[in-house]
Amino acid sequence: MSLNLLPVPKILILLIVITLTAWGFLVYQYWQMNTLSMSEMWMPPESAWQWQLTDFAVVYTMWAAMMAAMMLPSAVPMIKAYSKSCQQRYGNDAPFSILFSLAYLLVWLVFSVLLTALQWQLHGLQWLSAMMENSNAFLAAGILIMAGIYQFTALKNACLQHCRSPFSFLLNSWQNGRQGAFNMGLIHGGTCLGCCWAQMLIMFAVGVMNITAMVLITLFILLEKSLPANEQLLSKTAGVMLCVWGGFILL
């Protein structure tokens, strides 16, 4: 008896490799921070004016890896649907799926530049410690409450519905050719950013290298995007919990 297994698109294998590599890098960085002595490990300078190019590079690499590790898994349904459509249209999905995925990832890599700049300023204000942990209760509370409120906004809901409906996006926003593949990847990445940017900022409230928080946020994003299009209970419940958490910090 033989099993007729469906072939796995090459792009999905590539995404798995990138995601696992990114998680491996983050775990290694976390291990270094908890194992090496203070004199052996790299730490961000306390003053913003003391930062060198290497400091920015280290922090950016960390954020870029974090965005890839946390956001690529939730992009798989859209990329898989796009890959299938390209296979049907062109007979070869690989070049188009790669361009789509690269454009999607590019959005998060650009966002990583903003996160790096924000972290630089937070260290300068001494609102983040040398271990990249939050040291300002008002900052933590503000981020959590803001992220909670954002869960109730029309923009959040619109972006979330886009991420939950890959076939609707492909039907209504299809663009032909390689340039079209890249453009569609940018559109999807931008919409996904609109859905999840506030959740990424939570890392500044709980500790930038908090591996547990990374895993929980990643799982929440996966679950939130996998629910039916009109399901709002999880998003709204999370919003309430974040606001309560932020308010509790202020007490």
PDB file of C-alpha atoms in Angstrom:
ATOM      1  CA  MET A   1       0.000   0.000   0.000  1.00  0.00           C
ATOM      2  CA  SER A   2       1.509   3.310  -1.060  1.00  0.00           C
ATOM      3  CA  LEU A   3       0.787   6.756   0.233  1.00  0.00           C
ATOM      4  CA  ASN A   4       0.216   9.502  -2.352  1.00  0.00           C
ATOM      5  CA  LEU A   5       1.744  12.445  -0.571  1.00  0.00           C
ATOM      6  CA  LEU A   6       1.250  15.902  -2.040  1.00  0.00           C
ATOM      7  CA  PRO A   7       4.558  17.590  -2.934  1.00  0.00           C
ATOM      8  CA  VAL A   8       5.607  20.327  -0.551  1.00  0.00           C
ATOM      9  CA  PRO A   9       6.197  23.638  -2.380  1.00  0.00           C
ATOM     10  CA  LYS A  10       9.866  24.567  -2.325  1.00  0.00           C
ATOM     11  CA  ILE A  11       9.022  28.004  -0.977  1.00  0.00           C
ATOM     12  CA  LEU A  12       7.552  26.425   2.168  1.00  0.00           C
ATOM     13  CA  ILE A  13      10.759  24.479   2.742  1.00  0.00           C
ATOM     14  CA  LEU A  14      12.714  27.720   2.365  1.00  0.00           C
ATOM     15  CA  LEU A  15      10.419  29.515   4.832  1.00  0.00           C
ATOM     16  CA  ILE A  16      10.819  26.714   7.364  1.00  0.00           C
ATOM     17  CA  VAL A  17      14.612  26.899   7.060  1.00  0.00           C
ATOM     18  CA  ILE A  18      14.621  30.690   7.489  1.00  0.00           C
ATOM     19  CA  THR A  19      12.232  30.525  10.449  1.00  0.00           C
ATOM     20  CA  LEU A  20      14.191  27.805  12.252  1.00  0.00           C
ATOM     21  CA  THR A  21      17.461  29.641  11.611  1.00  0.00           C
ATOM     22  CA  ALA A  22      16.000  32.845  13.041  1.00  0.00           C
ATOM     23  CA  TRP A  23      14.712  31.044  16.140  1.00  0.00           C
ATOM     24  CA  GLY A  24      18.062  29.315  16.548  1.00  0.00           C
ATOM     25  CA  PHE A  25      19.835  32.663  16.434  1.00  0.00           C
ATOM     26  CA  LEU A  26      17.491  34.148  19.044  1.00  0.00           C
ATOM     27  CA  VAL A  27      17.874  31.172  21.373  1.00  0.00           C
ATOM     28  CA  TYR A  28      21.655  31.418  21.019  1.00  0.00           C
ATOM     29  CA  GLN A  29      21.567  35.130  21.864  1.00  0.00           C
ATOM     30  CA  TYR A  30      19.353  34.402  24.865  1.00  0.00           C
ATOM     31  CA  TRP A  31      21.759  31.676  26.011  1.00  0.00           C
ATOM     32  CA  GLN A  32      24.703  34.069  25.741  1.00  0.00           C
ATOM     33  CA  MET A  33      22.923  36.696  27.829  1.00  0.00           C
ATOM     34  CA  ASN A  34      22.187  34.176  30.572  1.00  0.00           C
ATOM     35  CA  THR A  35      25.499  32.310  30.493  1.00  0.00           C
ATOM     36  CA  LEU A  36      28.372  34.650  29.685  1.00  0.00           C
ATOM     37  CA  SER A  37      29.807  37.038  32.233  1.00  0.00           C
ATOM     38  CA  MET A  38      29.136  40.758  31.909  1.00  0.00           C
ATOM     39  CA  SER A  39      32.686  41.307  30.646  1.00  0.00           C
ATOM     40  CA  GLU A  40      32.344  38.668  27.906  1.00  0.00           C
ATOM     41  CA  MET A  41      28.990  39.578  26.390  1.00  0.00           C
ATOM     42  CA  TRP A  42      27.989  42.475  24.178  1.00  0.00           C
ATOM     43  CA  MET A  43      25.702  45.010  25.840  1.00  0.00           C
ATOM     44  CA  PRO A  44      24.186  48.174  24.374  1.00  0.00           C
ATOM     45  CA  PRO A  45      25.843  51.402  25.580  1.00  0.00           C
ATOM     46  CA  GLU A  46      23.895  53.283  28.247  1.00  0.00           C
ATOM     47  CA  SER A  47      24.201  56.637  26.479  1.00  0.00           C
ATOM     48  CA  ALA A  48      22.699  57.130  23.031  1.00  0.00           C
ATOM     49  CA  TRP A  49      25.765  59.098  21.976  1.00  0.00           C
ATOM     50  CA  GLN A  50      28.073  56.188  22.785  1.00  0.00           C
ATOM     51  CA  TRP A  51      26.503  53.871  20.226  1.00  0.00           C
ATOM     52  CA  GLN A  52      28.779  52.762  17.409  1.00  0.00           C
ATOM     53  CA  LEU A  53      27.852  51.311  14.029  1.00  0.00           C
ATOM     54  CA  THR A  54      28.477  47.810  15.390  1.00  0.00           C
ATOM     55  CA  ASP A  55      25.950  48.401  18.187  1.00  0.00           C
ATOM     56  CA  PHE A  56      23.263  49.390  15.687  1.00  0.00           C
ATOM     57  CA  ALA A  57      24.169  46.361  13.550  1.00  0.00           C
ATOM     58  CA  VAL A  58      23.861  43.948  16.479  1.00  0.00           C
ATOM     59  CA  VAL A  59      20.496  45.356  17.581  1.00  0.00           C
ATOM     60  CA  TYR A  60      19.153  45.458  14.028  1.00  0.00           C
ATOM     61  CA  THR A  61      20.205  41.855  13.398  1.00  0.00           C
ATOM     62  CA  MET A  62      18.413  40.831  16.581  1.00  0.00           C
ATOM     63  CA  TRP A  63      15.191  42.588  15.563  1.00  0.00           C
ATOM     64  CA  ALA A  64      15.378  41.310  11.982  1.00  0.00           C
ATOM     65  CA  ALA A  65      15.738  37.747  13.246  1.00  0.00           C
ATOM     66  CA  MET A  66      12.863  38.314  15.657  1.00  0.00           C
ATOM     67  CA  MET A  67      10.565  39.584  12.910  1.00  0.00           C
ATOM     68  CA  ALA A  68      11.414  36.619  10.676  1.00  0.00           C
ATOM     69  CA  ALA A  69      10.951  34.108  13.486  1.00  0.00           C
ATOM     70  CA  MET A  70       7.678  35.573  14.720  1.00  0.00           C
ATOM     71  CA  MET A  71       6.000  36.690  11.492  1.00  0.00           C
ATOM     72  CA  LEU A  72       6.914  34.148   8.813  1.00  0.00           C
ATOM     73  CA  PRO A  73       4.871  31.314  10.394  1.00  0.00           C
ATOM     74  CA  SER A  74       1.634  33.305  10.162  1.00  0.00           C
ATOM     75  CA  ALA A  75       2.380  34.180   6.520  1.00  0.00           C
ATOM     76  CA  VAL A  76       2.466  30.530   5.434  1.00  0.00           C
ATOM     77  CA  PRO A  77      -1.273  30.218   4.548  1.00  0.00           C
ATOM     78  CA  MET A  78      -1.116  33.277   2.274  1.00  0.00           C
ATOM     79  CA  ILE A  79       2.171  32.245   0.653  1.00  0.00           C
ATOM     80  CA  LYS A  80       0.921  28.682   0.190  1.00  0.00           C
ATOM     81  CA  ALA A  81      -2.262  29.933  -1.493  1.00  0.00           C
ATOM     82  CA  TYR A  82      -0.254  32.289  -3.694  1.00  0.00           C
ATOM     83  CA  SER A  83       2.161  29.504  -4.615  1.00  0.00           C
ATOM     84  CA  LYS A  84      -0.733  27.254  -5.646  1.00  0.00           C
ATOM     85  CA  SER A  85      -2.254  30.008  -7.793  1.00  0.00           C
ATOM     86  CA  CYS A  86       1.083  30.653  -9.516  1.00  0.00           C
ATOM     87  CA  GLN A  87       1.525  26.953 -10.205  1.00  0.00           C
ATOM     88  CA  GLN A  88      -1.872  26.887 -11.897  1.00  0.00           C
ATOM     89  CA  ARG A  89      -1.269  30.084 -13.887  1.00  0.00           C
ATOM     90  CA  TYR A  90       2.383  29.767 -14.868  1.00  0.00           C
ATOM     91  CA  GLY A  91       3.214  26.106 -14.348  1.00  0.00           C
ATOM     92  CA  ASN A  92       6.095  27.138 -12.076  1.00  0.00           C
ATOM     93  CA  ASP A  93       5.502  28.910  -8.792  1.00  0.00           C
ATOM     94  CA  ALA A  94       9.084  29.197  -7.513  1.00  0.00           C
ATOM     95  CA  PRO A  95      10.263  32.598  -8.876  1.00  0.00           C
ATOM     96  CA  PHE A  96       6.959  34.286  -8.120  1.00  0.00           C
ATOM     97  CA  SER A  97       6.576  32.801  -4.641  1.00  0.00           C
ATOM     98  CA  ILE A  98      10.146  33.760  -3.752  1.00  0.00           C
ATOM     99  CA  LEU A  99       9.580  37.369  -4.850  1.00  0.00           C
ATOM    100  CA  PHE A 100       6.283  37.499  -2.944  1.00  0.00           C
ATOM    101  CA  SER A 101       7.941  36.154   0.211  1.00  0.00           C
ATOM    102  CA  LEU A 102      10.967  38.440  -0.094  1.00  0.00           C
ATOM    103  CA  ALA A 103       8.725  41.483  -0.419  1.00  0.00           C
ATOM    104  CA  TYR A 104       6.697  40.387   2.603  1.00  0.00           C
ATOM    105  CA  LEU A 105       9.863  39.919   4.634  1.00  0.00           C
ATOM    106  CA  LEU A 106      11.271  43.233   3.380  1.00  0.00           C
ATOM    107  CA  VAL A 107       8.404  45.081   5.067  1.00  0.00           C
ATOM    108  CA  TRP A 108       9.382  43.568   8.418  1.00  0.00           C
ATOM    109  CA  LEU A 109      13.079  44.210   7.814  1.00  0.00           C
ATOM    110  CA  VAL A 110      12.319  47.897   7.250  1.00  0.00           C
ATOM    111  CA  PHE A 111      10.169  47.910  10.390  1.00  0.00           C
ATOM    112  CA  SER A 112      13.192  46.456  12.201  1.00  0.00           C
ATOM    113  CA  VAL A 113      15.076  49.668  11.370  1.00  0.00           C
ATOM    114  CA  LEU A 114      12.403  51.651  13.227  1.00  0.00           C
ATOM    115  CA  LEU A 115      12.508  49.238  16.164  1.00  0.00           C
ATOM    116  CA  THR A 116      16.300  49.571  16.298  1.00  0.00           C
ATOM    117  CA  ALA A 117      16.045  53.366  16.346  1.00  0.00           C
ATOM    118  CA  LEU A 118      13.396  53.197  19.067  1.00  0.00           C
ATOM    119  CA  GLN A 119      15.537  50.889  21.187  1.00  0.00           C
ATOM    120  CA  TRP A 120      18.495  53.240  20.747  1.00  0.00           C
ATOM    121  CA  GLN A 121      16.442  56.124  22.128  1.00  0.00           C
ATOM    122  CA  LEU A 122      15.002  54.058  24.982  1.00  0.00           C
ATOM    123  CA  HIS A 123      18.516  53.109  26.075  1.00  0.00           C
ATOM    124  CA  GLY A 124      19.487  56.772  25.876  1.00  0.00           C
ATOM    125  CA  LEU A 125      16.579  57.636  28.165  1.00  0.00           C
ATOM    126  CA  GLN A 126      17.610  54.700  30.394  1.00  0.00           C
ATOM    127  CA  TRP A 127      14.151  53.199  30.058  1.00  0.00           C
ATOM    128  CA  LEU A 128      15.809  49.934  28.983  1.00  0.00           C
ATOM    129  CA  SER A 129      18.567  48.313  31.016  1.00  0.00           C
ATOM    130  CA  ALA A 130      21.875  47.051  29.654  1.00  0.00           C
ATOM    131  CA  MET A 131      20.236  43.602  29.544  1.00  0.00           C
ATOM    132  CA  MET A 132      17.482  45.124  27.359  1.00  0.00           C
ATOM    133  CA  GLU A 133      14.856  44.757  30.075  1.00  0.00           C
ATOM    134  CA  ASN A 134      12.221  47.387  30.771  1.00  0.00           C
ATOM    135  CA  SER A 135      13.131  49.751  33.597  1.00  0.00           C
ATOM    136  CA  ASN A 136      10.265  52.242  33.321  1.00  0.00           C
ATOM    137  CA  ALA A 137       6.845  51.200  34.593  1.00  0.00           C
ATOM    138  CA  PHE A 138       5.066  54.004  32.743  1.00  0.00           C
ATOM    139  CA  LEU A 139       6.616  52.910  29.444  1.00  0.00           C
ATOM    140  CA  ALA A 140       5.569  49.290  30.006  1.00  0.00           C
ATOM    141  CA  ALA A 141       2.040  50.268  31.023  1.00  0.00           C
ATOM    142  CA  GLY A 142       1.695  52.690  28.118  1.00  0.00           C
ATOM    143  CA  ILE A 143       2.761  50.095  25.565  1.00  0.00           C
ATOM    144  CA  LEU A 144       0.443  47.420  26.965  1.00  0.00           C
ATOM    145  CA  ILE A 145      -2.568  49.741  27.146  1.00  0.00           C
ATOM    146  CA  MET A 146      -1.894  51.087  23.649  1.00  0.00           C
ATOM    147  CA  ALA A 147      -1.594  47.550  22.256  1.00  0.00           C
ATOM    148  CA  GLY A 148      -4.811  46.622  24.050  1.00  0.00           C
ATOM    149  CA  ILE A 149      -6.746  49.598  22.702  1.00  0.00           C
ATOM    150  CA  TYR A 150      -5.456  48.933  19.186  1.00  0.00           C
ATOM    151  CA  GLN A 151      -7.158  45.526  19.255  1.00  0.00           C
ATOM    152  CA  PHE A 152     -10.501  47.369  19.147  1.00  0.00           C
ATOM    153  CA  THR A 153      -9.733  49.713  16.236  1.00  0.00           C
ATOM    154  CA  ALA A 154     -11.210  49.501  12.753  1.00  0.00           C
ATOM    155  CA  LEU A 155      -7.722  49.467  11.216  1.00  0.00           C
ATOM    156  CA  LYS A 156      -6.700  46.442  13.258  1.00  0.00           C
ATOM    157  CA  ASN A 157      -9.877  44.612  12.288  1.00  0.00           C
ATOM    158  CA  ALA A 158      -9.524  45.433   8.588  1.00  0.00           C
ATOM    159  CA  CYS A 159      -5.914  44.245   8.500  1.00  0.00           C
ATOM    160  CA  LEU A 160      -6.812  41.106  10.442  1.00  0.00           C
ATOM    161  CA  GLN A 161      -9.618  40.220   8.022  1.00  0.00           C
ATOM    162  CA  HIS A 162      -7.157  40.564   5.132  1.00  0.00           C
ATOM    163  CA  CYS A 163      -4.740  38.149   6.805  1.00  0.00           C
ATOM    164  CA  ARG A 164      -7.551  35.682   7.491  1.00  0.00           C
ATOM    165  CA  SER A 165      -8.765  35.663   3.874  1.00  0.00           C
ATOM    166  CA  PRO A 166      -5.874  34.769   1.547  1.00  0.00           C
ATOM    167  CA  PHE A 167      -8.089  33.726  -1.367  1.00  0.00           C
ATOM    168  CA  SER A 168     -10.075  36.958  -1.174  1.00  0.00           C
ATOM    169  CA  PHE A 169      -6.811  38.919  -1.392  1.00  0.00           C
ATOM    170  CA  LEU A 170      -5.615  36.866  -4.358  1.00  0.00           C
ATOM    171  CA  LEU A 171      -8.917  37.297  -6.206  1.00  0.00           C
ATOM    172  CA  ASN A 172      -9.232  41.032  -5.622  1.00  0.00           C
ATOM    173  CA  SER A 173      -5.596  42.177  -5.746  1.00  0.00           C
ATOM    174  CA  TRP A 174      -3.916  39.857  -8.236  1.00  0.00           C
ATOM    175  CA  GLN A 175      -1.054  41.316 -10.294  1.00  0.00           C
ATOM    176  CA  ASN A 176       0.646  39.372 -13.067  1.00  0.00           C
ATOM    177  CA  GLY A 177       4.354  38.751 -13.528  1.00  0.00           C
ATOM    178  CA  ARG A 178       7.381  39.035 -11.305  1.00  0.00           C
ATOM    179  CA  GLN A 179       6.819  42.709 -10.554  1.00  0.00           C
ATOM    180  CA  GLY A 180       3.249  41.879  -9.635  1.00  0.00           C
ATOM    181  CA  ALA A 181       4.466  39.148  -7.285  1.00  0.00           C
ATOM    182  CA  PHE A 182       6.749  41.600  -5.517  1.00  0.00           C
ATOM    183  CA  ASN A 183       4.026  44.254  -5.333  1.00  0.00           C
ATOM    184  CA  MET A 184       1.550  41.786  -3.868  1.00  0.00           C
ATOM    185  CA  GLY A 185       4.115  40.709  -1.281  1.00  0.00           C
ATOM    186  CA  LEU A 186       4.596  44.323  -0.247  1.00  0.00           C
ATOM    187  CA  ILE A 187       0.846  44.832   0.043  1.00  0.00           C
ATOM    188  CA  HIS A 188       0.415  41.731   2.148  1.00  0.00           C
ATOM    189  CA  GLY A 189       3.421  42.620   4.295  1.00  0.00           C
ATOM    190  CA  GLY A 190       2.138  46.151   4.849  1.00  0.00           C
ATOM    191  CA  THR A 191      -1.301  44.894   5.815  1.00  0.00           C
ATOM    192  CA  CYS A 192       0.221  42.306   8.132  1.00  0.00           C
ATOM    193  CA  LEU A 193       2.305  45.072   9.701  1.00  0.00           C
ATOM    194  CA  GLY A 194      -0.881  47.040  10.265  1.00  0.00           C
ATOM    195  CA  CYS A 195      -2.294  44.016  12.060  1.00  0.00           C
ATOM    196  CA  CYS A 196       0.666  43.177  14.303  1.00  0.00           C
ATOM    197  CA  TRP A 197       2.932  46.208  14.851  1.00  0.00           C
ATOM    198  CA  ALA A 198       1.542  46.947  18.315  1.00  0.00           C
ATOM    199  CA  GLN A 199       2.089  43.352  19.394  1.00  0.00           C
ATOM    200  CA  MET A 200       5.753  43.657  18.419  1.00  0.00           C
ATOM    201  CA  LEU A 201       6.133  46.730  20.642  1.00  0.00           C
ATOM    202  CA  ILE A 202       5.081  44.617  23.625  1.00  0.00           C
ATOM    203  CA  MET A 203       8.653  43.274  23.615  1.00  0.00           C
ATOM    204  CA  PHE A 204       9.807  46.659  24.935  1.00  0.00           C
ATOM    205  CA  ALA A 205       7.442  46.223  27.888  1.00  0.00           C
ATOM    206  CA  VAL A 206       8.378  42.662  28.830  1.00  0.00           C
ATOM    207  CA  GLY A 207      12.068  42.592  27.860  1.00  0.00           C
ATOM    208  CA  VAL A 208      13.455  42.687  24.346  1.00  0.00           C
ATOM    209  CA  MET A 209      15.084  39.248  24.617  1.00  0.00           C
ATOM    210  CA  ASN A 210      12.241  37.585  26.526  1.00  0.00           C
ATOM    211  CA  ILE A 211      12.054  34.270  24.657  1.00  0.00           C
ATOM    212  CA  THR A 212       8.868  33.202  26.445  1.00  0.00           C
ATOM    213  CA  ALA A 213       7.119  36.387  25.326  1.00  0.00           C
ATOM    214  CA  MET A 214       8.328  35.868  21.749  1.00  0.00           C
ATOM    215  CA  VAL A 215       6.843  32.374  21.675  1.00  0.00           C
ATOM    216  CA  LEU A 216       3.539  33.456  23.234  1.00  0.00           C
ATOM    217  CA  ILE A 217       3.119  36.422  20.871  1.00  0.00           C
ATOM    218  CA  THR A 218       3.960  34.214  17.886  1.00  0.00           C
ATOM    219  CA  LEU A 219       1.377  31.625  18.951  1.00  0.00           C
ATOM    220  CA  PHE A 220      -1.233  34.323  19.559  1.00  0.00           C
ATOM    221  CA  ILE A 221      -0.660  35.838  16.108  1.00  0.00           C
ATOM    222  CA  LEU A 222      -0.959  32.388  14.525  1.00  0.00           C
ATOM    223  CA  LEU A 223      -4.192  31.668  16.386  1.00  0.00           C
ATOM    224  CA  GLU A 224      -5.674  35.111  15.779  1.00  0.00           C
ATOM    225  CA  LYS A 225      -5.091  34.857  12.029  1.00  0.00           C
ATOM    226  CA  SER A 226      -6.363  31.286  11.750  1.00  0.00           C
ATOM    227  CA  LEU A 227      -9.837  31.978  13.148  1.00  0.00           C
ATOM    228  CA  PRO A 228     -12.887  32.573  10.902  1.00  0.00           C
ATOM    229  CA  ALA A 229     -13.113  35.984   9.265  1.00  0.00           C
ATOM    230  CA  ASN A 230     -15.728  37.502  11.569  1.00  0.00           C
ATOM    231  CA  GLU A 231     -14.502  35.982  14.848  1.00  0.00           C
ATOM    232  CA  GLN A 232     -13.699  38.846  17.236  1.00  0.00           C
ATOM    233  CA  LEU A 233     -13.771  37.245  20.690  1.00  0.00           C
ATOM    234  CA  LEU A 234     -10.078  36.370  20.893  1.00  0.00           C
ATOM    235  CA  SER A 235      -8.876  39.761  19.654  1.00  0.00           C
ATOM    236  CA  LYS A 236     -11.170  41.700  21.965  1.00  0.00           C
ATOM    237  CA  THR A 237     -10.367  39.474  24.953  1.00  0.00           C
ATOM    238  CA  ALA A 238      -6.663  39.996  24.349  1.00  0.00           C
ATOM    239  CA  GLY A 239      -7.269  43.737  24.128  1.00  0.00           C
ATOM    240  CA  VAL A 240      -9.033  43.787  27.489  1.00  0.00           C
ATOM    241  CA  MET A 241      -6.314  41.675  29.106  1.00  0.00           C
ATOM    242  CA  LEU A 242      -3.547  43.941  27.815  1.00  0.00           C
ATOM    243  CA  CYS A 243      -5.340  47.044  29.113  1.00  0.00           C
ATOM    244  CA  VAL A 244      -5.909  45.424  32.511  1.00  0.00           C
ATOM    245  CA  TRP A 245      -2.271  44.334  32.648  1.00  0.00           C
ATOM    246  CA  GLY A 246      -1.102  47.839  31.831  1.00  0.00           C
ATOM    247  CA  GLY A 247      -3.444  49.350  34.402  1.00  0.00           C
ATOM    248  CA  PHE A 248      -2.248  46.906  37.047  1.00  0.00           C
ATOM    249  CA  ILE A 249       1.355  48.020  36.471  1.00  0.00           C
ATOM    250  CA  LEU A 250       0.337  51.608  37.201  1.00  0.00           C
ATOM    251  CA  LEU A 251      -1.226  50.717  40.564  1.00  0.00           C
TER     252      LEU A 251
END
